[in-house]
Amino acid sequence: MTRELTLVTGGTGTTGRRVVERLAARGAQVRVASRHSACMLDWEEPSTWAPALAGATRLYLTYAPDLAVPGAADTLAAFTESAAAAGVRRVVLLSGRGEPGAQAAERAVRAVADSAGVELTVLRCSWFVQNFTEGQFAPSLQAGELALPVGDVVEPFLDADDVADAAVAALLEEGHAGRTYELTGPRALGFAEAVRECAAAMGRAVTFQQVPPAAFRAALAADGVPDDVLDLLAHLFTEVLDGRNSRTTDGVQQVLGRPPTDLATAVRRSAASGCWA
């Protein structure tokens, strides 16, 4: 008998590459698909979908830049239809907390999955710790100052390794079909406090500065960040970071039977691996 094949979209991204590593470690057959992988998958080019999906029975579904962007729900519904037609029977969808647009995309995927008899699990996640260690904030932390248009709001930052562990559990194990898990870290921190934790892990001073949204956008635009990314960041900082997501959850415990990883632990681990070197 041949092993079942899991397609990992965004397989070179923050959670995708971690999912790939864990699936491979468990002996699963994996195909990586992204715009820059050997198996190319471009959301704007439906002709790339069928080759990526061929032979797959499981799917880790992520969408860039974000499920909340206009058109994401329609694109993901169409892709899920293609996946079901190709023989995919189980889907794990990466989503975000507190984003009405993302939840609309969840509903669109779920409607197709339910009608096609496909098992769907949704991982609805808070902000990743890895934004500080390997994402868009990391260069500023290296330079010694992070300036963002956010004040005292707190966020239960989530370790992407916990997301990957949860995704692999939902892909390979029974009992997760039909579930939506809200995944958070174990405590809610302000961005200034998160930066202090990062500075402690780095062993040097890093400051946090609150800046007006217009100044933040202008600085990014001057660095060549495209308008669609600027619009997404404005959405995240003005809508998602308004306090609606400050509550912690037991989602990681539900899926994995263990507590989530604290930000301080995650950044110390990343620092030891040289993330800010």
PDB file of C-alpha atoms in Angstrom:
ATOM      1  CA  MET A   1       0.000   0.000   0.000  1.00  0.00           C
ATOM      2  CA  THR A   2       1.196   3.519  -0.723  1.00  0.00           C
ATOM      3  CA  ARG A   3       1.402   6.069   2.047  1.00  0.00           C
ATOM      4  CA  GLU A   4      -1.140   8.868   2.094  1.00  0.00           C
ATOM      5  CA  LEU A   5       0.178  12.150   0.741  1.00  0.00           C
ATOM      6  CA  THR A   6      -0.200  15.421   2.621  1.00  0.00           C
ATOM      7  CA  LEU A   7      -0.022  18.665   0.644  1.00  0.00           C
ATOM      8  CA  VAL A   8       1.316  21.593   2.648  1.00  0.00           C
ATOM      9  CA  THR A   9       0.482  24.935   1.050  1.00  0.00           C
ATOM     10  CA  GLY A  10       2.782  27.739   2.113  1.00  0.00           C
ATOM     11  CA  GLY A  11       5.194  24.936   2.908  1.00  0.00           C
ATOM     12  CA  THR A  12       8.178  27.269   3.149  1.00  0.00           C
ATOM     13  CA  GLY A  13       6.444  29.730   5.486  1.00  0.00           C
ATOM     14  CA  THR A  14       6.433  30.191   9.244  1.00  0.00           C
ATOM     15  CA  THR A  15       4.046  27.376  10.112  1.00  0.00           C
ATOM     16  CA  GLY A  16       4.238  25.459   6.839  1.00  0.00           C
ATOM     17  CA  ARG A  17       7.898  24.520   7.059  1.00  0.00           C
ATOM     18  CA  ARG A  18       7.407  23.418  10.662  1.00  0.00           C
ATOM     19  CA  VAL A  19       4.482  21.241   9.618  1.00  0.00           C
ATOM     20  CA  VAL A  20       6.596  19.714   6.847  1.00  0.00           C
ATOM     21  CA  GLU A  21       9.424  18.917   9.279  1.00  0.00           C
ATOM     22  CA  ARG A  22       7.068  17.239  11.743  1.00  0.00           C
ATOM     23  CA  LEU A  23       5.232  15.220   9.113  1.00  0.00           C
ATOM     24  CA  ALA A  24       8.512  13.996   7.670  1.00  0.00           C
ATOM     25  CA  ALA A  25       9.760  13.065  11.147  1.00  0.00           C
ATOM     26  CA  ARG A  26       6.653  10.909  11.590  1.00  0.00           C
ATOM     27  CA  GLY A  27       7.241   9.139   8.304  1.00  0.00           C
ATOM     28  CA  ALA A  28       4.433  10.846   6.399  1.00  0.00           C
ATOM     29  CA  GLN A  29       4.675  11.507   2.690  1.00  0.00           C
ATOM     30  CA  VAL A  30       4.706  15.289   2.155  1.00  0.00           C
ATOM     31  CA  ARG A  31       4.513  17.640  -0.804  1.00  0.00           C
ATOM     32  CA  VAL A  32       5.526  21.274  -0.334  1.00  0.00           C
ATOM     33  CA  ALA A  33       3.674  23.810  -2.454  1.00  0.00           C
ATOM     34  CA  SER A  34       4.251  27.550  -2.635  1.00  0.00           C
ATOM     35  CA  ARG A  35       5.046  30.206  -5.198  1.00  0.00           C
ATOM     36  CA  HIS A  36       8.765  29.543  -4.734  1.00  0.00           C
ATOM     37  CA  SER A  37       8.955  25.763  -4.280  1.00  0.00           C
ATOM     38  CA  ALA A  38       9.633  23.008  -6.800  1.00  0.00           C
ATOM     39  CA  CYS A  39       5.883  22.331  -6.792  1.00  0.00           C
ATOM     40  CA  MET A  40       4.608  25.812  -7.577  1.00  0.00           C
ATOM     41  CA  LEU A  41       1.238  26.912  -6.240  1.00  0.00           C
ATOM     42  CA  ASP A  42       0.001  30.392  -7.108  1.00  0.00           C
ATOM     43  CA  TRP A  43      -3.408  31.474  -5.798  1.00  0.00           C
ATOM     44  CA  GLU A  44      -3.790  33.775  -8.799  1.00  0.00           C
ATOM     45  CA  GLU A  45      -3.076  30.941 -11.271  1.00  0.00           C
ATOM     46  CA  PRO A  46      -5.675  28.133 -10.915  1.00  0.00           C
ATOM     47  CA  SER A  47      -3.754  26.141 -13.534  1.00  0.00           C
ATOM     48  CA  THR A  48      -1.152  25.460 -10.812  1.00  0.00           C
ATOM     49  CA  TRP A  49      -3.688  23.934  -8.420  1.00  0.00           C
ATOM     50  CA  ALA A  50      -4.331  20.527  -9.981  1.00  0.00           C
ATOM     51  CA  PRO A  51      -0.647  19.497 -10.252  1.00  0.00           C
ATOM     52  CA  ALA A  52      -0.114  20.461  -6.602  1.00  0.00           C
ATOM     53  CA  LEU A  53      -3.177  18.525  -5.452  1.00  0.00           C
ATOM     54  CA  ALA A  54      -2.617  15.388  -7.567  1.00  0.00           C
ATOM     55  CA  GLY A  55      -2.579  12.327  -5.327  1.00  0.00           C
ATOM     56  CA  ALA A  56      -3.022  14.241  -2.069  1.00  0.00           C
ATOM     57  CA  THR A  57      -5.462  12.967   0.559  1.00  0.00           C
ATOM     58  CA  ARG A  58      -4.652  15.465   3.323  1.00  0.00           C
ATOM     59  CA  LEU A  59      -4.156  19.225   3.101  1.00  0.00           C
ATOM     60  CA  TYR A  60      -2.640  21.872   5.348  1.00  0.00           C
ATOM     61  CA  LEU A  61      -4.213  25.031   3.969  1.00  0.00           C
ATOM     62  CA  THR A  62      -2.681  28.448   4.492  1.00  0.00           C
ATOM     63  CA  TYR A  63      -3.330  31.566   2.452  1.00  0.00           C
ATOM     64  CA  ALA A  64      -1.006  34.526   1.943  1.00  0.00           C
ATOM     65  CA  PRO A  65      -1.030  37.327   2.713  1.00  0.00           C
ATOM     66  CA  ASP A  66      -4.048  36.776   5.010  1.00  0.00           C
ATOM     67  CA  LEU A  67      -7.507  35.204   4.976  1.00  0.00           C
ATOM     68  CA  ALA A  68      -9.008  38.620   5.665  1.00  0.00           C
ATOM     69  CA  VAL A  69      -7.960  40.196   2.349  1.00  0.00           C
ATOM     70  CA  PRO A  70     -10.648  40.779  -0.290  1.00  0.00           C
ATOM     71  CA  GLY A  71     -11.247  37.747  -2.494  1.00  0.00           C
ATOM     72  CA  ALA A  72      -9.660  35.223  -0.118  1.00  0.00           C
ATOM     73  CA  ALA A  73     -12.939  33.477   0.692  1.00  0.00           C
ATOM     74  CA  ASP A  74     -13.809  32.920  -2.963  1.00  0.00           C
ATOM     75  CA  THR A  75     -10.317  31.712  -3.820  1.00  0.00           C
ATOM     76  CA  LEU A  76     -10.183  29.285  -0.906  1.00  0.00           C
ATOM     77  CA  ALA A  77     -13.659  27.936  -1.627  1.00  0.00           C
ATOM     78  CA  ALA A  78     -12.639  27.242  -5.227  1.00  0.00           C
ATOM     79  CA  PHE A  79      -9.384  25.627  -4.099  1.00  0.00           C
ATOM     80  CA  THR A  80     -11.224  23.435  -1.597  1.00  0.00           C
ATOM     81  CA  GLU A  81     -13.558  22.308  -4.376  1.00  0.00           C
ATOM     82  CA  SER A  82     -10.511  21.381  -6.448  1.00  0.00           C
ATOM     83  CA  ALA A  83      -8.985  19.575  -3.474  1.00  0.00           C
ATOM     84  CA  ALA A  84     -12.128  17.524  -2.865  1.00  0.00           C
ATOM     85  CA  ALA A  85     -12.323  16.626  -6.547  1.00  0.00           C
ATOM     86  CA  ALA A  86      -8.670  15.532  -6.444  1.00  0.00           C
ATOM     87  CA  GLY A  87      -9.322  13.160  -3.543  1.00  0.00           C
ATOM     88  CA  VAL A  88      -8.407  15.212  -0.475  1.00  0.00           C
ATOM     89  CA  ARG A  89     -10.439  13.911   2.478  1.00  0.00           C
ATOM     90  CA  ARG A  90      -8.999  15.921   5.395  1.00  0.00           C
ATOM     91  CA  VAL A  91      -8.158  19.647   5.574  1.00  0.00           C
ATOM     92  CA  VAL A  92      -6.571  21.709   8.342  1.00  0.00           C
ATOM     93  CA  LEU A  93      -7.089  25.436   7.761  1.00  0.00           C
ATOM     94  CA  LEU A  94      -4.879  28.098   9.369  1.00  0.00           C
ATOM     95  CA  SER A  95      -6.929  31.135  10.364  1.00  0.00           C
ATOM     96  CA  GLY A  96      -6.718  34.214  12.582  1.00  0.00           C
ATOM     97  CA  ARG A  97      -8.589  35.333  15.680  1.00  0.00           C
ATOM     98  CA  GLY A  98     -10.883  38.327  15.654  1.00  0.00           C
ATOM     99  CA  GLU A  99     -10.887  38.870  11.893  1.00  0.00           C
ATOM    100  CA  PRO A 100     -14.385  38.911  10.361  1.00  0.00           C
ATOM    101  CA  GLY A 101     -12.866  38.499   6.910  1.00  0.00           C
ATOM    102  CA  ALA A 102     -10.938  35.430   8.011  1.00  0.00           C
ATOM    103  CA  GLN A 103     -14.036  33.938   9.561  1.00  0.00           C
ATOM    104  CA  ALA A 104     -15.904  34.522   6.286  1.00  0.00           C
ATOM    105  CA  ALA A 105     -13.164  32.518   4.557  1.00  0.00           C
ATOM    106  CA  GLU A 106     -13.546  29.781   7.188  1.00  0.00           C
ATOM    107  CA  ARG A 107     -17.274  29.584   6.461  1.00  0.00           C
ATOM    108  CA  ALA A 108     -16.640  29.404   2.726  1.00  0.00           C
ATOM    109  CA  VAL A 109     -14.176  26.541   3.129  1.00  0.00           C
ATOM    110  CA  ARG A 110     -16.435  24.742   5.595  1.00  0.00           C
ATOM    111  CA  ALA A 111     -19.447  24.972   3.274  1.00  0.00           C
ATOM    112  CA  VAL A 112     -17.497  23.283   0.477  1.00  0.00           C
ATOM    113  CA  ALA A 113     -15.962  20.707   2.828  1.00  0.00           C
ATOM    114  CA  ASP A 114     -19.307  19.770   4.331  1.00  0.00           C
ATOM    115  CA  SER A 115     -20.963  19.382   0.949  1.00  0.00           C
ATOM    116  CA  ALA A 116     -18.090  17.243  -0.326  1.00  0.00           C
ATOM    117  CA  GLY A 117     -17.740  15.072   2.768  1.00  0.00           C
ATOM    118  CA  VAL A 118     -14.279  16.436   3.579  1.00  0.00           C
ATOM    119  CA  GLU A 119     -13.150  16.581   7.215  1.00  0.00           C
ATOM    120  CA  LEU A 120     -12.182  20.128   8.211  1.00  0.00           C
ATOM    121  CA  THR A 121     -10.346  21.421  11.274  1.00  0.00           C
ATOM    122  CA  VAL A 122      -9.782  25.150  11.762  1.00  0.00           C
ATOM    123  CA  LEU A 123      -6.848  26.503  13.765  1.00  0.00           C
ATOM    124  CA  ARG A 124      -7.757  30.077  14.669  1.00  0.00           C
ATOM    125  CA  CYS A 125      -4.535  31.641  15.925  1.00  0.00           C
ATOM    126  CA  SER A 126      -3.342  34.683  17.832  1.00  0.00           C
ATOM    127  CA  TRP A 127      -0.238  36.657  16.787  1.00  0.00           C
ATOM    128  CA  PHE A 128       2.882  34.542  16.445  1.00  0.00           C
ATOM    129  CA  VAL A 129       5.914  34.959  18.690  1.00  0.00           C
ATOM    130  CA  GLN A 130       7.909  34.442  15.501  1.00  0.00           C
ATOM    131  CA  ASN A 131       6.940  37.918  14.281  1.00  0.00           C
ATOM    132  CA  PHE A 132       9.683  39.054  16.665  1.00  0.00           C
ATOM    133  CA  THR A 133      12.253  36.348  15.964  1.00  0.00           C
ATOM    134  CA  GLU A 134      12.048  35.659  12.235  1.00  0.00           C
ATOM    135  CA  GLY A 135       9.264  37.828  10.830  1.00  0.00           C
ATOM    136  CA  GLN A 136       8.825  41.469   9.975  1.00  0.00           C
ATOM    137  CA  PHE A 137       9.780  42.772  13.428  1.00  0.00           C
ATOM    138  CA  ALA A 138      13.086  40.891  13.686  1.00  0.00           C
ATOM    139  CA  PRO A 139      15.280  43.398  11.768  1.00  0.00           C
ATOM    140  CA  SER A 140      14.062  46.273  13.966  1.00  0.00           C
ATOM    141  CA  LEU A 141      14.842  44.296  17.093  1.00  0.00           C
ATOM    142  CA  GLN A 142      18.309  43.612  15.716  1.00  0.00           C
ATOM    143  CA  ALA A 143      18.721  47.342  15.177  1.00  0.00           C
ATOM    144  CA  GLY A 144      17.701  48.071  18.775  1.00  0.00           C
ATOM    145  CA  GLU A 145      14.270  49.689  18.399  1.00  0.00           C
ATOM    146  CA  LEU A 146      10.796  48.521  17.385  1.00  0.00           C
ATOM    147  CA  ALA A 147       8.259  51.235  16.512  1.00  0.00           C
ATOM    148  CA  LEU A 148       4.632  50.194  16.021  1.00  0.00           C
ATOM    149  CA  PRO A 149       1.220  51.914  15.989  1.00  0.00           C
ATOM    150  CA  VAL A 150      -0.007  50.049  19.061  1.00  0.00           C
ATOM    151  CA  GLY A 151      -0.349  51.108  22.666  1.00  0.00           C
ATOM    152  CA  ASP A 152      -1.236  49.210  25.818  1.00  0.00           C
ATOM    153  CA  VAL A 153      -3.358  46.505  24.213  1.00  0.00           C
ATOM    154  CA  VAL A 154      -2.272  42.989  25.190  1.00  0.00           C
ATOM    155  CA  GLU A 155      -1.996  39.912  23.006  1.00  0.00           C
ATOM    156  CA  PRO A 156      -1.491  36.239  24.008  1.00  0.00           C
ATOM    157  CA  PHE A 157       1.398  35.664  21.589  1.00  0.00           C
ATOM    158  CA  LEU A 158       1.472  32.110  20.212  1.00  0.00           C
ATOM    159  CA  ASP A 159       4.508  29.956  19.426  1.00  0.00           C
ATOM    160  CA  ALA A 160       4.405  28.756  15.796  1.00  0.00           C
ATOM    161  CA  ASP A 161       5.840  25.440  16.970  1.00  0.00           C
ATOM    162  CA  ASP A 162       2.635  24.892  18.934  1.00  0.00           C
ATOM    163  CA  VAL A 163       0.637  25.675  15.791  1.00  0.00           C
ATOM    164  CA  ALA A 164       2.629  23.122  13.811  1.00  0.00           C
ATOM    165  CA  ASP A 165       2.191  20.479  16.505  1.00  0.00           C
ATOM    166  CA  ALA A 166      -1.562  21.110  16.522  1.00  0.00           C
ATOM    167  CA  ALA A 167      -1.768  21.004  12.727  1.00  0.00           C
ATOM    168  CA  VAL A 168       0.051  17.681  12.518  1.00  0.00           C
ATOM    169  CA  ALA A 169      -2.165  16.209  15.237  1.00  0.00           C
ATOM    170  CA  ALA A 170      -5.283  17.275  13.324  1.00  0.00           C
ATOM    171  CA  LEU A 171      -3.875  15.964  10.040  1.00  0.00           C
ATOM    172  CA  LEU A 172      -2.761  12.553  11.264  1.00  0.00           C
ATOM    173  CA  GLU A 173      -4.942  11.738  14.271  1.00  0.00           C
ATOM    174  CA  GLU A 174      -8.647  11.124  14.728  1.00  0.00           C
ATOM    175  CA  GLY A 175     -11.069  13.242  16.753  1.00  0.00           C
ATOM    176  CA  HIS A 176     -10.463  16.708  15.307  1.00  0.00           C
ATOM    177  CA  ALA A 177     -12.873  16.775  12.353  1.00  0.00           C
ATOM    178  CA  GLY A 178     -15.388  19.581  12.500  1.00  0.00           C
ATOM    179  CA  ARG A 179     -13.560  21.382  15.299  1.00  0.00           C
ATOM    180  CA  THR A 180     -12.449  25.017  15.463  1.00  0.00           C
ATOM    181  CA  TYR A 181      -9.620  25.525  17.936  1.00  0.00           C
ATOM    182  CA  GLU A 182      -8.643  28.999  19.141  1.00  0.00           C
ATOM    183  CA  LEU A 183      -4.930  28.815  19.829  1.00  0.00           C
ATOM    184  CA  THR A 184      -3.136  31.315  22.075  1.00  0.00           C
ATOM    185  CA  GLY A 185      -0.102  31.515  24.268  1.00  0.00           C
ATOM    186  CA  PRO A 186      -0.483  31.115  28.043  1.00  0.00           C
ATOM    187  CA  ARG A 187      -0.396  34.824  28.968  1.00  0.00           C
ATOM    188  CA  ALA A 188      -1.307  38.124  27.372  1.00  0.00           C
ATOM    189  CA  LEU A 189       1.481  40.695  27.017  1.00  0.00           C
ATOM    190  CA  GLY A 190       1.702  44.221  25.690  1.00  0.00           C
ATOM    191  CA  PHE A 191       4.098  44.790  22.817  1.00  0.00           C
ATOM    192  CA  ALA A 192       6.450  46.767  25.048  1.00  0.00           C
ATOM    193  CA  GLU A 193       6.610  43.850  27.476  1.00  0.00           C
ATOM    194  CA  ALA A 194       7.175  41.399  24.627  1.00  0.00           C
ATOM    195  CA  VAL A 195      10.077  43.528  23.417  1.00  0.00           C
ATOM    196  CA  ARG A 196      11.557  43.493  26.934  1.00  0.00           C
ATOM    197  CA  GLU A 197      11.381  39.697  26.908  1.00  0.00           C
ATOM    198  CA  CYS A 198      13.152  39.663  23.539  1.00  0.00           C
ATOM    199  CA  ALA A 199      15.814  42.067  24.822  1.00  0.00           C
ATOM    200  CA  ALA A 200      16.418  39.808  27.814  1.00  0.00           C
ATOM    201  CA  ALA A 201      16.875  36.840  25.503  1.00  0.00           C
ATOM    202  CA  MET A 202      19.215  38.850  23.281  1.00  0.00           C
ATOM    203  CA  GLY A 203      21.238  40.114  26.224  1.00  0.00           C
ATOM    204  CA  ARG A 204      21.182  43.734  25.082  1.00  0.00           C
ATOM    205  CA  ALA A 205      18.966  46.786  25.137  1.00  0.00           C
ATOM    206  CA  VAL A 206      16.025  47.110  22.775  1.00  0.00           C
ATOM    207  CA  THR A 207      13.422  49.858  23.044  1.00  0.00           C
ATOM    208  CA  PHE A 208       9.780  49.942  22.020  1.00  0.00           C
ATOM    209  CA  GLN A 209       8.165  53.111  20.700  1.00  0.00           C
ATOM    210  CA  GLN A 210       4.507  53.753  19.940  1.00  0.00           C
ATOM    211  CA  VAL A 211       4.073  55.757  16.734  1.00  0.00           C
ATOM    212  CA  PRO A 212       1.004  57.152  14.951  1.00  0.00           C
ATOM    213  CA  PRO A 213      -0.448  54.880  12.243  1.00  0.00           C
ATOM    214  CA  ALA A 214       0.266  57.428   9.512  1.00  0.00           C
ATOM    215  CA  ALA A 215       3.928  57.671  10.471  1.00  0.00           C
ATOM    216  CA  PHE A 216       4.223  53.884  10.608  1.00  0.00           C
ATOM    217  CA  ARG A 217       2.691  53.536   7.147  1.00  0.00           C
ATOM    218  CA  ALA A 218       4.877  56.293   5.693  1.00  0.00           C
ATOM    219  CA  ALA A 219       8.049  54.669   7.037  1.00  0.00           C
ATOM    220  CA  LEU A 220       7.133  51.296   5.535  1.00  0.00           C
ATOM    221  CA  ALA A 221       6.148  52.891   2.226  1.00  0.00           C
ATOM    222  CA  ALA A 222       9.543  54.616   2.117  1.00  0.00           C
ATOM    223  CA  ASP A 223      11.143  51.180   2.506  1.00  0.00           C
ATOM    224  CA  GLY A 224       9.247  49.949  -0.546  1.00  0.00           C
ATOM    225  CA  VAL A 225       6.504  47.928   1.170  1.00  0.00           C
ATOM    226  CA  PRO A 226       3.668  47.558  -1.380  1.00  0.00           C
ATOM    227  CA  ASP A 227       0.256  49.115  -0.842  1.00  0.00           C
ATOM    228  CA  ASP A 228      -1.598  45.822  -0.374  1.00  0.00           C
ATOM    229  CA  VAL A 229       0.722  44.863   2.493  1.00  0.00           C
ATOM    230  CA  LEU A 230       0.349  48.350   3.993  1.00  0.00           C
ATOM    231  CA  ASP A 231      -3.428  47.973   3.881  1.00  0.00           C
ATOM    232  CA  LEU A 232      -3.210  44.582   5.575  1.00  0.00           C
ATOM    233  CA  LEU A 233      -0.981  45.929   8.349  1.00  0.00           C
ATOM    234  CA  ALA A 234      -3.335  48.851   8.879  1.00  0.00           C
ATOM    235  CA  HIS A 235      -6.196  46.375   9.239  1.00  0.00           C
ATOM    236  CA  LEU A 236      -4.268  44.262  11.735  1.00  0.00           C
ATOM    237  CA  PHE A 237      -3.133  47.153  13.908  1.00  0.00           C
ATOM    238  CA  THR A 238      -6.401  49.080  13.924  1.00  0.00           C
ATOM    239  CA  GLU A 239      -8.989  46.276  13.979  1.00  0.00           C
ATOM    240  CA  VAL A 240      -7.427  43.097  15.299  1.00  0.00           C
ATOM    241  CA  LEU A 241      -5.304  44.803  17.967  1.00  0.00           C
ATOM    242  CA  ASP A 242      -8.157  46.631  19.657  1.00  0.00           C
ATOM    243  CA  GLY A 243      -8.360  44.360  22.686  1.00  0.00           C
ATOM    244  CA  ARG A 244     -10.804  41.851  21.228  1.00  0.00           C
ATOM    245  CA  ASN A 245      -8.168  39.100  21.294  1.00  0.00           C
ATOM    246  CA  SER A 246      -6.622  39.725  24.707  1.00  0.00           C
ATOM    247  CA  ARG A 247      -8.256  36.659  26.281  1.00  0.00           C
ATOM    248  CA  THR A 248      -6.185  33.479  26.512  1.00  0.00           C
ATOM    249  CA  THR A 249      -7.709  30.117  25.591  1.00  0.00           C
ATOM    250  CA  ASP A 250      -7.035  26.447  26.295  1.00  0.00           C
ATOM    251  CA  GLY A 251      -6.972  25.528  22.595  1.00  0.00           C
ATOM    252  CA  VAL A 252      -3.425  24.183  22.624  1.00  0.00           C
ATOM    253  CA  GLN A 253      -4.269  22.079  25.676  1.00  0.00           C
ATOM    254  CA  GLN A 254      -7.365  20.721  23.912  1.00  0.00           C
ATOM    255  CA  VAL A 255      -5.433  19.588  20.857  1.00  0.00           C
ATOM    256  CA  LEU A 256      -2.122  18.511  22.359  1.00  0.00           C
ATOM    257  CA  GLY A 257      -2.877  17.707  25.981  1.00  0.00           C
ATOM    258  CA  ARG A 258      -0.213  20.126  27.206  1.00  0.00           C
ATOM    259  CA  PRO A 259       0.023  23.852  27.951  1.00  0.00           C
ATOM    260  CA  PRO A 260       1.116  26.305  25.250  1.00  0.00           C
ATOM    261  CA  THR A 261       4.671  27.608  25.147  1.00  0.00           C
ATOM    262  CA  ASP A 262       5.298  30.948  26.827  1.00  0.00           C
ATOM    263  CA  LEU A 263       6.759  33.799  24.767  1.00  0.00           C
ATOM    264  CA  ALA A 264       9.786  34.057  27.060  1.00  0.00           C
ATOM    265  CA  THR A 265      10.610  30.389  26.521  1.00  0.00           C
ATOM    266  CA  ALA A 266      10.108  30.647  22.762  1.00  0.00           C
ATOM    267  CA  VAL A 267      12.309  33.720  22.316  1.00  0.00           C
ATOM    268  CA  ARG A 268      15.085  32.253  24.459  1.00  0.00           C
ATOM    269  CA  ARG A 269      15.017  29.144  22.278  1.00  0.00           C
ATOM    270  CA  SER A 270      15.138  31.266  19.131  1.00  0.00           C
ATOM    271  CA  ALA A 271      17.939  33.451  20.475  1.00  0.00           C
ATOM    272  CA  ALA A 272      19.990  30.348  21.254  1.00  0.00           C
ATOM    273  CA  SER A 273      19.564  29.251  17.625  1.00  0.00           C
ATOM    274  CA  GLY A 274      20.951  32.595  16.410  1.00  0.00           C
ATOM    275  CA  CYS A 275      17.785  34.225  15.124  1.00  0.00           C
ATOM    276  CA  TRP A 276      19.083  37.754  15.846  1.00  0.00           C
ATOM    277  CA  ALA A 277      22.754  37.051  15.135  1.00  0.00           C
TER     278      ALA A 277
END
